[in-house]
mmCIF file of C-alpha atoms in Angstrom:
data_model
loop_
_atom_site.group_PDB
_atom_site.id
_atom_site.type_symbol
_atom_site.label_atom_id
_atom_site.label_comp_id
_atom_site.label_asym_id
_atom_site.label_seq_id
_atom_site.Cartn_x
_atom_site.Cartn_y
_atom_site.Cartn_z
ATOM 1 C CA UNK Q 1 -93.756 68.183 25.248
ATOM 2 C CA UNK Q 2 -93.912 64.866 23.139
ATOM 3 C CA UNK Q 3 -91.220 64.581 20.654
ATOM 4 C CA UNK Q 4 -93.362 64.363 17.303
ATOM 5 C CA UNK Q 5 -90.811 62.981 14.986
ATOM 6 C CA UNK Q 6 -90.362 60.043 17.382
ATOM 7 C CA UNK Q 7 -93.570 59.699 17.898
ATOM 8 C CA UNK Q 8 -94.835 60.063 14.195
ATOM 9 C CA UNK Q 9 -91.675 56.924 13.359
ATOM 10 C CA UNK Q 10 -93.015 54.630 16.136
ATOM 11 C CA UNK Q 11 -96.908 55.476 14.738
ATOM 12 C CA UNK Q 12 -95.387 54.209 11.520
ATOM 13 C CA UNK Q 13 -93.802 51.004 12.360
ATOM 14 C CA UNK Q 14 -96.457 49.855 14.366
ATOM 15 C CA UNK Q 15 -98.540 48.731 11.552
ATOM 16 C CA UNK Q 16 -95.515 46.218 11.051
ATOM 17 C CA UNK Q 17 -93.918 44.976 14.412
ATOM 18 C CA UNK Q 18 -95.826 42.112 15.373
ATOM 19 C CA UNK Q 19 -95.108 40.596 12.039
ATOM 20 C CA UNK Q 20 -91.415 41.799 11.509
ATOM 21 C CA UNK Q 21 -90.823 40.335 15.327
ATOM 22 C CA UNK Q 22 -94.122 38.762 16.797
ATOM 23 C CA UNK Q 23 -92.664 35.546 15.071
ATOM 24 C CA UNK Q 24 -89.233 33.696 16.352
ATOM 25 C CA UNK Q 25 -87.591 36.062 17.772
ATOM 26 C CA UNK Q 26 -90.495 36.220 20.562
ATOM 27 C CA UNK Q 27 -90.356 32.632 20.814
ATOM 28 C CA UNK Q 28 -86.793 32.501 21.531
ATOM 29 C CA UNK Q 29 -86.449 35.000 24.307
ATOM 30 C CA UNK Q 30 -90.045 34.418 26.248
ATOM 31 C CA UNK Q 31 -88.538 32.560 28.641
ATOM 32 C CA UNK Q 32 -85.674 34.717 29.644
ATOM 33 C CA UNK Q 33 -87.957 37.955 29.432
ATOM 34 C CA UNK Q 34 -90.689 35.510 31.902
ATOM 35 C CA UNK Q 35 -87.541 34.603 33.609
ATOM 36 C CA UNK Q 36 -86.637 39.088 33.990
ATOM 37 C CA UNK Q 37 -90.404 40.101 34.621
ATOM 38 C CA UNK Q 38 -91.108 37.370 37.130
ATOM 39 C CA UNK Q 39 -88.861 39.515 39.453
ATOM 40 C CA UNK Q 40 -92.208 41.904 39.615
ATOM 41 C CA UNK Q 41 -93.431 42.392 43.008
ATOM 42 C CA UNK Q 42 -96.950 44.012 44.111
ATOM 43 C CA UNK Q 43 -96.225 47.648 44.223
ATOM 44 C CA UNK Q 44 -95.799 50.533 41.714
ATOM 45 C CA UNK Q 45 -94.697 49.354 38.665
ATOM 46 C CA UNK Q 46 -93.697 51.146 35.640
ATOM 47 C CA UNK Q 47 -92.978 49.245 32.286
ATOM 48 C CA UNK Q 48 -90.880 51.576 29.187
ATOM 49 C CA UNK Q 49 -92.168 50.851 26.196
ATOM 50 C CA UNK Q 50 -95.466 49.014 26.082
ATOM 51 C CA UNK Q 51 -95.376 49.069 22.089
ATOM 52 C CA UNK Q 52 -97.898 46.648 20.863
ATOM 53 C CA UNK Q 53 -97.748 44.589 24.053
ATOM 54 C CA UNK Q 54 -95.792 41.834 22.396
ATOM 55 C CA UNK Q 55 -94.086 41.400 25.959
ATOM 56 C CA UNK Q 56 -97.612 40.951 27.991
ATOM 57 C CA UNK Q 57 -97.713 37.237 27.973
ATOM 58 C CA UNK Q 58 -94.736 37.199 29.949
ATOM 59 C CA UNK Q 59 -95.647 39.312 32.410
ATOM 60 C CA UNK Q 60 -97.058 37.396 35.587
ATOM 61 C CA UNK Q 61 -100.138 37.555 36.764
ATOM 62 C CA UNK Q 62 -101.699 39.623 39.115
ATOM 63 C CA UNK Q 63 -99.315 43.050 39.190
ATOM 64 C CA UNK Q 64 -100.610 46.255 39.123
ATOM 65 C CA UNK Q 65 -98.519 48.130 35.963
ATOM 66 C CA UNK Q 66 -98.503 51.529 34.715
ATOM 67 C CA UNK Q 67 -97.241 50.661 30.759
ATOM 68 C CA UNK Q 68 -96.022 53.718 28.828
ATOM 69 C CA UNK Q 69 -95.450 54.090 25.122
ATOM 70 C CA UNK Q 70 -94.458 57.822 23.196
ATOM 71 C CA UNK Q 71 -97.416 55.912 20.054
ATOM 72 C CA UNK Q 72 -100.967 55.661 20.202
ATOM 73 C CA UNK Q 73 -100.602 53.168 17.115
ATOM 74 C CA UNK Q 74 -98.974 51.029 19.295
ATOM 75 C CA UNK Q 75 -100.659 51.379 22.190
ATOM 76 C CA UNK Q 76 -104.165 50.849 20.202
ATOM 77 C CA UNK Q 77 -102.381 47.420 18.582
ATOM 78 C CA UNK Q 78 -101.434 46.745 22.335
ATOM 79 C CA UNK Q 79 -105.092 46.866 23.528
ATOM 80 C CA UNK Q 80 -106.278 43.616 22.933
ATOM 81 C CA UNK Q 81 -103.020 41.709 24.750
ATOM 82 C CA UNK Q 82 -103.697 44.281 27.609
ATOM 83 C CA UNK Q 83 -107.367 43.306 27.633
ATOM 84 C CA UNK Q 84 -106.365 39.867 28.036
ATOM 85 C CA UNK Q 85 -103.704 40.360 31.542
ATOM 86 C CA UNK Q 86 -104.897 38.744 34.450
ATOM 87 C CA UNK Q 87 -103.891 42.126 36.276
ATOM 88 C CA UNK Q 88 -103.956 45.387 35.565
ATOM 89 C CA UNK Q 89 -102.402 47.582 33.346
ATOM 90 C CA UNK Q 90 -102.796 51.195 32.949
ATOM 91 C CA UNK Q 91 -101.279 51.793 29.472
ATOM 92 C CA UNK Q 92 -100.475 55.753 29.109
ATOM 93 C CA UNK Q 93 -99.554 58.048 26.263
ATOM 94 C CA UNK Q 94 -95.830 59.379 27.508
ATOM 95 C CA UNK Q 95 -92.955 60.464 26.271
ATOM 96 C CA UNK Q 96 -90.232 58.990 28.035
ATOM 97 C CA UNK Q 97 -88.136 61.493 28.327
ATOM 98 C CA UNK Q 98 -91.065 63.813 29.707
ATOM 99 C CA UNK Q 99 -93.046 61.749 32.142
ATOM 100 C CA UNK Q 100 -95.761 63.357 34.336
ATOM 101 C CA UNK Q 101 -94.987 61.469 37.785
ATOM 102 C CA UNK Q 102 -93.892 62.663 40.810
ATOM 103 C CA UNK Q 103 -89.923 62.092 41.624
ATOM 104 C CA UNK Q 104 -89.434 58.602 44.013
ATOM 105 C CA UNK Q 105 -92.746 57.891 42.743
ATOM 106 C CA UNK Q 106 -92.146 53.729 40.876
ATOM 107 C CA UNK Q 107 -90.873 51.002 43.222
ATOM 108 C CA UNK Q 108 -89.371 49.054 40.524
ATOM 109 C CA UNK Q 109 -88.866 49.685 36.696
ATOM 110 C CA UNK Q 110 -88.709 47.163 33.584
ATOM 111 C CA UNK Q 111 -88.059 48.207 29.811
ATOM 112 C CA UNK Q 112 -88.118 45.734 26.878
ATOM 113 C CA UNK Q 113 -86.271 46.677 23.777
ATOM 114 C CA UNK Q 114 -86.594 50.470 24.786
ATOM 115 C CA UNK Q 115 -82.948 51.976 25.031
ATOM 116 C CA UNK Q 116 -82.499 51.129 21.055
ATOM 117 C CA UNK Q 117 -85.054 53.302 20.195
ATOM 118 C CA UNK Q 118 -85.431 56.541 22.380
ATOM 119 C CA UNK Q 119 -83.673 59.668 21.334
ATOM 120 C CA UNK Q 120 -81.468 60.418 23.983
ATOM 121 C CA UNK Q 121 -80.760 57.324 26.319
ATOM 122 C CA UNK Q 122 -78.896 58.853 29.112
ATOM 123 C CA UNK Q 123 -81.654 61.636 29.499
ATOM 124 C CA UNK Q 124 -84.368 59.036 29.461
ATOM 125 C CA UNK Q 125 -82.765 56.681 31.837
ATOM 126 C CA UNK Q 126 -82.106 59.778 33.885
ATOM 127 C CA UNK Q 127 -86.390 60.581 33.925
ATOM 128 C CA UNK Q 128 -86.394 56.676 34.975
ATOM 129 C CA UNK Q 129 -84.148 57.211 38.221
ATOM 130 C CA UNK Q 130 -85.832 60.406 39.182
ATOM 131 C CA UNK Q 131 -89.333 58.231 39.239
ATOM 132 C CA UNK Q 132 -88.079 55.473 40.893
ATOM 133 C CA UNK Q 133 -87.598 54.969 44.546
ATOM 134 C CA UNK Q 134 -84.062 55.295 46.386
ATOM 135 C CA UNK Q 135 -83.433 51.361 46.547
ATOM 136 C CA UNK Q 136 -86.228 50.597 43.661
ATOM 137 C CA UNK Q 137 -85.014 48.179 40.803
ATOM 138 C CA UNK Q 138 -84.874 48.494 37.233
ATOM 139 C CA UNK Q 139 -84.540 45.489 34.886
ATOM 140 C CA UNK Q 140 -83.993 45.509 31.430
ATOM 141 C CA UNK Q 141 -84.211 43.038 28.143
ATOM 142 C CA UNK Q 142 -82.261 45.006 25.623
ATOM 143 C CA UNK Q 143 -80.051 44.704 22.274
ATOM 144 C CA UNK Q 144 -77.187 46.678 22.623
ATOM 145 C CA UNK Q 145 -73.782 47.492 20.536
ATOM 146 C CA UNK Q 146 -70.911 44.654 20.057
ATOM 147 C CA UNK Q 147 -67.728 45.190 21.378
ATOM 148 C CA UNK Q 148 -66.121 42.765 19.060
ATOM 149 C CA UNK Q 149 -64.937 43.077 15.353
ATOM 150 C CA UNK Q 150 -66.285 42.980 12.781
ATOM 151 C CA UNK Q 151 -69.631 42.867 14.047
ATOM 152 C CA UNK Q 152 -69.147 46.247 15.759
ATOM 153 C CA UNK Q 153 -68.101 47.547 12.410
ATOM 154 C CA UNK Q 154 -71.212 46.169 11.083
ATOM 155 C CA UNK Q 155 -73.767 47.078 13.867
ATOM 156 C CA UNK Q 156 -72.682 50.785 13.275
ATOM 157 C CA UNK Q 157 -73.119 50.496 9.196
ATOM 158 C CA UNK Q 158 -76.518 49.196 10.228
ATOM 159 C CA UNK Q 159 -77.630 51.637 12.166
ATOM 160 C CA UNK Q 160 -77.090 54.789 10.004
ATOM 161 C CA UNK Q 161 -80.001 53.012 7.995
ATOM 162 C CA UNK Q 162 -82.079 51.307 11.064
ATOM 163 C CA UNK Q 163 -82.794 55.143 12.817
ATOM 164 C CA UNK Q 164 -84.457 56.270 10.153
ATOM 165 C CA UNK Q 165 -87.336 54.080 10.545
ATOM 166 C CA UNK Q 166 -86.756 51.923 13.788
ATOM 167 C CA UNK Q 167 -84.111 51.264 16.659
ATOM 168 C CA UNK Q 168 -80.753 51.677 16.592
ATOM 169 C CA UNK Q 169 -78.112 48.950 16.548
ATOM 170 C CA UNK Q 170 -75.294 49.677 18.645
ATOM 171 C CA UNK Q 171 -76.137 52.043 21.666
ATOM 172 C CA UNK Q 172 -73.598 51.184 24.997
ATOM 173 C CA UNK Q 173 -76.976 50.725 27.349
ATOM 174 C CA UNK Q 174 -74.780 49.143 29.834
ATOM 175 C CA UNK Q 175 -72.434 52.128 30.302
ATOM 176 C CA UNK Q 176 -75.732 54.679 29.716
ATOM 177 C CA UNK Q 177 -77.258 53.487 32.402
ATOM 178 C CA UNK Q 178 -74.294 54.051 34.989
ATOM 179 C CA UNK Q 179 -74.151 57.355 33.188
ATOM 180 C CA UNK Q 180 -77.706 58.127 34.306
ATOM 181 C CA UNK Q 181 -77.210 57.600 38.036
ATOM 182 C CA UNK Q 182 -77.747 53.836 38.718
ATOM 183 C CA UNK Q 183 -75.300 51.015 40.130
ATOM 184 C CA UNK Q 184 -75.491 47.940 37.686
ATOM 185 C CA UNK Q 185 -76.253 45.029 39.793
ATOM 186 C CA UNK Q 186 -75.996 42.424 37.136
ATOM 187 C CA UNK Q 187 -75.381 42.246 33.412
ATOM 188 C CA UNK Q 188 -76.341 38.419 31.854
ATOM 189 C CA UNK Q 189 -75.736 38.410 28.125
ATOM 190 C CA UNK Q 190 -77.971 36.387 26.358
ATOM 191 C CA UNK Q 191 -76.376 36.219 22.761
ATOM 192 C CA UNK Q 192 -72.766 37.611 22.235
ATOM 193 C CA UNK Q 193 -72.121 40.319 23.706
ATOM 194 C CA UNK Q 194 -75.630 41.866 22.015
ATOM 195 C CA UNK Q 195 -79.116 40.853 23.597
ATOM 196 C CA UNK Q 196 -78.970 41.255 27.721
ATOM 197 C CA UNK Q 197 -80.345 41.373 30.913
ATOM 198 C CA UNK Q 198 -79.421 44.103 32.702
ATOM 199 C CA UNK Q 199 -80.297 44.536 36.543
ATOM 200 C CA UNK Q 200 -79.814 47.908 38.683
ATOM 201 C CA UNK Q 201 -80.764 49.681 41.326
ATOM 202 C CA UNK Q 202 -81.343 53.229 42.335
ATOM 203 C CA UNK Q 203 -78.963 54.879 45.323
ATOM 204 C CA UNK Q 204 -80.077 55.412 48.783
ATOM 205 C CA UNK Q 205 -78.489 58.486 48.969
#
């Protein structure tokens, strides 16, 4: 069952996220998200969240994806970027915490910006290993919490006021995602201790 609040938020703020951060703040980190999606290989591929497609241009060419998003205002902004792939995408209405696919079903997994703004982290990332294959990857650009004062202090203040009506500032993604099953293979922060790759990989066993 689709979470409706969450999905009625994200419906909201999609008639404002390319301008609020289709601007600089894409220009700055295109070439470390080209740098993180360039490790897609041909194979099942799942990306978590599509929003408006923002992060299509740095996706290279020629994959087959399967792109989820919980909005179908985002998704319908992200139509014309998907038009435009030199690939293909298959951009599907999903709740993340409720996906349809079959367990061991994704060889690799990417999100962008997605474990700020789902519900309940741990149990999404936990739907993401039960998809993906024993070995598969998952790589992630995200904005996390600070570790460091004050701007821990400040990220918190921030985000009783940034749920309400977007992501929140200062989730531990890093530690949420060992929570959920994974081993962290790499962790490359890109400013502080706050925007970062992280790289991991599903068990064998």
């Amino acid at each position: 069952m689709v979470d409706l609040a969450t999905q009625k938020k994200w419906d909201k703020a999609a008639v404002t996220l390319d301008f609020m951060t289709g601007g600089g703040a894409e220009k700055r980190w295109f070439p470390f998200k080209s740098r993180l999606f360039n490790h897609m290989q041909p194979g099942k591929i799942l990306f978590a969240s599509l929003g408006t497609g923002l992060d299509i241009p740095a996706f290279p060419h020629g994959m087959s994806i399967t792109a989820i998003d919980i909005s179908s205002e985002m998704l319908k902004r992200a139509q014309p970027r998907i038009d435009k792939y030199q690939g293909e995408i298959n951009a599907e209405l999903v709740d993340i915490h409720e996906m349809p696919y079959p367990d061991n079903h994704f060889d690799q997994v990417f999100t962008s910006c997605t474990f700020c703004s789902v519900p309940g982290p741990v149990a999404a990332l936990r739907t993401l290993n039960r998809v993906l294959k024993p070995g598969g990857r998952l790589y992630m650009f995200e904005h996390t919490g600070s570790r460091y004062f004050p701007l821990n202090y400040m990220m918190d203040f921030m985000t009783h006021i940034s749920r309400k009506i977007g992501p929140e500032m200062n989730r531990k993604t890093v530690e949420n995602v060992e929570a959920a099953g994974f081993e962290i293979t790499e962790v490359n922060n890109l400013f502080l201790d706050v925007v970062k790759t992280i790289k991991a990989a599903k068990p064998l066993n």
